[in-house]
Coordinates of C-alpha atoms and ligand atoms in Angstrom, one line a residue:
M1 CA 46.5 -49.3 4.1
L2 CA 42.8 -51.9 5.0
H3 CA 40.8 -52.5 8.2
V4 CA 41.7 -54.5 9.8
V5 CA 38.8 -56.6 9.8
I6 CA 39.0 -57.0 6.3
Q7 CA 42.8 -58.0 6.9
E8 CA 41.3 -60.9 9.0
L9 CA 39.8 -62.5 6.4
L10 CA 41.6 -61.8 3.8
Q11 CA 44.6 -64.8 5.6
K12 CA 41.5 -67.2 4.5
A13 CA 40.9 -65.8 1.1
P14 CA 38.5 -67.2 -1.2
V15 CA 35.9 -65.6 1.6
I16 CA 32.3 -67.2 1.5
L17 CA 29.7 -65.1 1.9
D18 CA 26.6 -65.7 1.6
G19 CA 23.5 -66.1 -0.5
A20 CA 19.8 -64.4 -1.9
W21 CA 18.1 -63.0 1.2
G22 CA 14.8 -61.9 -1.0
T23 CA 14.1 -64.9 -2.6
Q24 CA 14.0 -67.2 1.0
L25 CA 12.1 -64.6 2.6
Q26 CA 9.6 -65.1 -0.6
A27 CA 9.6 -69.3 0.2
R28 CA 9.3 -68.2 3.5
G29 CA 5.6 -66.2 2.7
L30 CA 7.1 -62.6 2.6
P31 CA 4.3 -61.2 -0.5
V32 CA 5.7 -60.2 -3.9
G33 CA 5.8 -56.0 -3.5
A34 CA 5.7 -56.3 0.3
C35 CA 8.6 -54.6 2.2
P36 CA 10.7 -57.4 3.0
D37 CA 13.0 -55.3 6.0
E38 CA 10.0 -54.6 8.0
W39 CA 9.7 -58.7 8.7
N40 CA 12.7 -57.5 10.7
L41 CA 10.3 -56.3 12.9
S42 CA 7.1 -58.6 12.0
H43 CA 8.6 -62.4 11.5
P44 CA 12.0 -62.1 12.4
A45 CA 11.8 -65.6 13.5
D46 CA 11.7 -66.1 9.6
V47 CA 14.8 -63.6 8.9
E48 CA 17.3 -65.0 11.5
A49 CA 15.7 -68.3 10.3
V50 CA 17.0 -67.7 6.3
A51 CA 20.8 -66.0 8.3
R52 CA 21.2 -68.9 10.3
A53 CA 20.6 -71.6 6.9
Y54 CA 23.6 -69.5 5.7
V55 CA 26.2 -69.4 8.6
E56 CA 25.2 -73.5 9.1
A57 CA 26.2 -74.0 5.5
G58 CA 29.5 -72.7 5.5
S59 CA 29.1 -68.7 5.0
Q60 CA 32.2 -66.7 7.3
I61 CA 30.2 -63.4 6.0
I62 CA 26.7 -62.7 6.6
L63 CA 24.4 -60.3 5.2
T64 CA 21.5 -57.9 6.7
N65 CA 17.7 -58.6 5.2
T66 CA 18.1 -54.2 5.3
F67 CA 18.7 -54.0 1.9
G68 CA 15.8 -51.4 1.3
A69 CA 16.2 -49.6 4.8
N70 CA 16.5 -46.4 4.1
P71 CA 13.6 -43.4 5.2
I72 CA 13.3 -43.6 0.9
T73 CA 12.7 -46.1 -0.2
L74 CA 11.0 -47.0 3.3
E75 CA 8.8 -43.9 2.5
R76 CA 7.3 -45.9 -0.1
H77 CA 5.6 -48.8 2.3
G78 CA 4.7 -46.0 5.0
L79 CA 7.8 -46.7 7.2
A80 CA 10.3 -43.8 6.8
D81 CA 10.0 -43.1 11.1
K82 CA 11.1 -47.1 11.8
T83 CA 13.9 -46.3 9.6
V84 CA 16.5 -47.1 12.6
T85 CA 14.4 -49.4 14.3
I86 CA 14.4 -52.0 10.6
N87 CA 18.3 -51.0 10.9
R88 CA 18.8 -52.3 14.0
A89 CA 16.3 -54.8 14.1
G90 CA 18.1 -56.6 10.9
V91 CA 22.0 -56.4 12.7
E92 CA 20.8 -58.0 15.5
I93 CA 19.0 -61.1 13.8
S94 CA 22.2 -62.0 12.2
K95 CA 24.0 -61.0 14.7
R96 CA 22.1 -64.0 16.8
A97 CA 22.2 -65.8 13.5
A98 CA 26.0 -65.8 13.7
A99 CA 26.7 -66.4 16.9
G100 CA 30.6 -65.8 16.7
K101 CA 31.0 -68.5 13.6
A102 CA 30.8 -65.5 11.1
R103 CA 30.8 -61.6 10.5
V104 CA 27.6 -59.8 10.1
F105 CA 28.3 -56.8 7.3
A106 CA 24.8 -54.4 6.9
S107 CA 23.4 -54.0 3.2
I108 CA 22.3 -50.9 2.2
G109 CA 20.9 -51.7 -1.3
P110 CA 19.7 -48.0 -3.3
T111 CA 17.5 -45.6 -3.4
G112 CA 15.6 -46.2 -5.7
V113 CA 15.6 -42.5 -6.9
M114 CA 16.7 -41.7 -10.3
L115 CA 19.1 -38.7 -9.3
M116 CA 19.3 -37.4 -12.9
M117 CA 15.1 -36.5 -12.9
G118 CA 15.6 -34.6 -9.9
T119 CA 12.7 -35.4 -7.9
K120 CA 15.6 -36.3 -4.9
T121 CA 18.9 -33.6 -4.5
P122 CA 22.1 -35.6 -3.3
E123 CA 21.8 -33.8 -0.6
E124 CA 18.8 -36.0 0.7
V125 CA 20.4 -39.0 -0.9
R126 CA 23.1 -39.0 1.4
S127 CA 21.5 -38.0 4.3
A128 CA 19.0 -41.0 3.7
F129 CA 21.5 -43.1 3.8
L130 CA 23.7 -41.3 7.0
V131 CA 20.6 -42.1 8.4
Q132 CA 20.6 -45.9 7.9
A133 CA 24.3 -46.4 7.6
Q134 CA 24.6 -44.5 11.0
A135 CA 21.7 -46.8 12.8
L136 CA 23.3 -50.5 11.5
A137 CA 27.2 -49.1 13.1
E138 CA 25.4 -48.3 16.2
A139 CA 24.0 -52.1 16.4
G140 CA 27.0 -53.9 15.7
A141 CA 27.9 -54.3 12.4
D142 CA 31.5 -55.8 11.8
G143 CA 31.3 -53.8 8.0
L144 CA 28.7 -51.9 5.5
V145 CA 28.0 -53.6 2.2
I146 CA 26.6 -51.0 -0.9
E147 CA 25.1 -53.4 -2.7
T148 CA 23.5 -53.5 -6.4
M149 CA 24.3 -49.8 -7.2
S150 CA 23.5 -49.0 -11.3
D151 CA 24.5 -45.3 -11.0
P152 CA 28.0 -44.5 -9.8
A153 CA 27.1 -41.2 -8.0
E154 CA 24.4 -42.7 -6.0
A155 CA 26.9 -45.2 -4.8
L156 CA 29.4 -43.0 -4.3
L157 CA 27.1 -40.5 -2.2
A158 CA 25.9 -44.2 0.3
L159 CA 29.7 -44.3 0.0
E160 CA 30.5 -40.9 1.3
A161 CA 27.8 -41.6 4.2
A162 CA 29.0 -45.5 5.3
K163 CA 32.7 -44.1 5.8
T164 CA 31.7 -41.9 8.2
T165 CA 30.8 -44.6 10.8
G166 CA 34.3 -45.9 10.6
L167 CA 33.5 -49.1 9.3
P168 CA 35.4 -51.2 6.4
V169 CA 32.7 -50.3 3.6
V170 CA 32.1 -53.4 0.5
A171 CA 31.3 -51.0 -2.9
C172 CA 29.4 -53.0 -5.4
M173 CA 27.3 -52.2 -8.8
T174 CA 25.6 -54.6 -10.9
F175 CA 26.7 -54.6 -14.5
D176 CA 23.8 -56.7 -17.0
S177 CA 23.6 -54.0 -19.0
G178 CA 24.7 -53.2 -22.9
K179 CA 25.4 -55.5 -25.3
N180 CA 28.3 -57.6 -23.7
R181 CA 26.5 -57.8 -21.1
D182 CA 29.5 -55.5 -18.9
R183 CA 28.0 -52.5 -18.1
T184 CA 25.7 -51.0 -15.5
M185 CA 22.5 -49.3 -16.7
M186 CA 23.5 -45.9 -16.9
G187 CA 26.6 -47.2 -18.5
T188 CA 29.3 -47.3 -15.9
T189 CA 32.4 -50.1 -16.6
P190 CA 33.5 -51.9 -14.1
E191 CA 37.5 -49.9 -14.7
Q192 CA 35.1 -46.7 -14.2
A193 CA 33.8 -47.8 -11.8
A194 CA 36.1 -49.6 -9.7
E195 CA 38.1 -46.5 -9.9
Q196 CA 35.3 -43.7 -9.0
L197 CA 34.6 -46.3 -6.0
S198 CA 38.7 -46.7 -4.8
A199 CA 39.4 -43.3 -5.1
A200 CA 36.5 -42.3 -2.8
G201 CA 37.7 -44.7 -0.1
A202 CA 35.9 -47.7 -0.4
E203 CA 38.0 -50.4 1.8
V204 CA 36.6 -53.8 -0.8
I205 CA 34.8 -53.5 -4.7
G206 CA 32.7 -55.5 -5.9
A207 CA 29.9 -56.7 -8.7
N208 CA 26.7 -58.1 -7.8
C209 CA 23.5 -59.2 -8.7
G210 CA 22.1 -59.1 -12.6
A211 CA 24.4 -61.9 -14.2
G212 CA 24.8 -65.3 -14.0
P213 CA 28.9 -66.3 -13.0
E214 CA 29.4 -67.2 -16.2
N215 CA 29.0 -63.3 -17.2
Y216 CA 30.9 -62.5 -13.7
V217 CA 34.4 -64.2 -14.0
T218 CA 35.1 -61.2 -16.7
I219 CA 33.4 -58.6 -14.8
C220 CA 35.9 -59.5 -11.7
R221 CA 38.7 -59.7 -13.9
R222 CA 38.4 -56.5 -15.4
L223 CA 37.4 -54.9 -11.3
K224 CA 40.7 -56.4 -10.4
T225 CA 43.0 -54.9 -12.9
A226 CA 41.4 -51.1 -12.6
T227 CA 42.1 -51.7 -8.4
D228 CA 44.7 -52.7 -6.0
R229 CA 41.3 -53.0 -3.2
P230 CA 40.4 -56.7 -2.6
I231 CA 37.0 -57.9 -4.9
W232 CA 33.8 -59.5 -3.8
I233 CA 32.1 -61.3 -6.2
K234 CA 28.2 -62.3 -5.7
P235 CA 26.8 -63.5 -9.1
N236 CA 23.1 -64.5 -9.8
A237 CA 21.8 -68.4 -10.3
G238 CA 21.9 -67.6 -13.5
L239 CA 20.3 -65.3 -15.7
P240 CA 16.5 -65.4 -14.6
E241 CA 13.5 -66.8 -16.7
I242 CA 9.8 -65.6 -16.3
V243 CA 7.9 -69.1 -16.4
D244 CA 4.2 -68.9 -15.7
G245 CA 4.9 -65.1 -14.2
R246 CA 6.8 -66.4 -11.3
T247 CA 10.6 -65.9 -11.4
V248 CA 12.7 -69.6 -12.7
Y249 CA 16.6 -69.4 -11.7
R250 CA 18.4 -72.2 -14.4
I251 CA 22.0 -72.9 -12.6
T252 CA 21.8 -75.8 -9.7
P253 CA 24.1 -75.2 -7.4
Q254 CA 26.8 -77.4 -7.8
E255 CA 26.8 -75.3 -11.3
F256 CA 27.0 -72.6 -10.1
A257 CA 30.4 -74.1 -6.8
E258 CA 32.0 -74.9 -10.8
Y259 CA 33.0 -71.6 -11.4
V260 CA 34.7 -70.5 -8.3
P261 CA 38.0 -71.7 -9.0
K262 CA 37.8 -69.6 -12.3
L263 CA 36.5 -66.6 -9.9
V264 CA 39.3 -66.3 -7.3
E265 CA 41.6 -67.9 -10.6
A266 CA 40.0 -64.0 -12.0
G267 CA 40.8 -62.4 -9.0
A268 CA 37.9 -62.6 -6.7
S269 CA 38.4 -62.8 -2.5
F270 CA 35.0 -62.4 -1.4
I271 CA 32.6 -65.4 -3.3
G272 CA 28.5 -65.0 -2.5
G273 CA 25.4 -65.4 -4.3
C274 CA 22.4 -62.8 -4.9
C275 CA 19.0 -63.4 -6.2
G276 CA 18.2 -67.4 -6.9
T277 CA 20.7 -68.7 -4.9
T278 CA 20.1 -70.6 -1.6
P279 CA 22.3 -71.8 1.3
E280 CA 22.4 -75.1 -0.9
F281 CA 24.8 -73.2 -2.9
I282 CA 26.6 -71.6 -0.8
K283 CA 27.0 -75.8 0.6
A284 CA 28.5 -76.5 -2.9
V285 CA 30.7 -73.5 -2.9
C286 CA 32.6 -74.7 0.8
H287 CA 32.1 -78.2 -0.2
L288 CA 33.6 -77.9 -3.7
L289 CA 36.8 -75.5 -2.1
A290 CA 37.4 -78.5 1.0
N291 CA 37.5 -81.1 -2.1
A292 CA 40.4 -78.7 -4.2
G293 CA 42.2 -77.2 -0.6
Ligands
ZN301 ZN1 20.5 -60.4 -6.6

């Protein structure tokens, strides 16, 4: 039985998500290499402007600027003691921007720790996710999104922590490796990811980042055949190219939007964008769906 929040959202599927935050914050002056999550405390108005632009573009769910706000990642910026404050502020900012017009699902990204290297134990990684997930839930998030995972072991630790909150949990992995770009960096296939994450209790199964929408049509279909859960897809704005040391994405909002009917046909119920996508992409998706409907 799906969580009531997910059931309500699915009545209007496909549900439109937001686009990238990191690249939008960089456009507002976040230096490359700086901690984006800390901007929830030092630049809340800029973070809120990004969130509001997605709500105005038509996103029915927006995320939070908390992708790297677990204590292990924050420790690299000397900010581990700010974990709860940064996550709380992230939810409060998105809720202000949503103003009741969109749901707020809070973002949980990977720790950056390779579990197989043994620098952190699974218990340490799980408790890091637990601190983050509980702070996000206490601040009033409507759901939690575990995203950009490449190691199923880490995704499962995050999922276990996230599920203690009682909120609906979306679990997404990044498929951009292998000859056909259909595996995670650790070699996990969409079928393996969908089976493991569903068995561990994720409400929604997804894929995000790494590749453009053309790759994600096939990934989506394969996830869908391996699980009875709804599917969440957030492709990048095509493959990144490096031009003069800067990352550039080539796909236009219109070209991106044209993949949306194919993603719906492949079984996607939640559709948005990852790196390189902007509020213009979400507007183009909403426009296309309105005219198709
Ligand atoms: Zn991304």
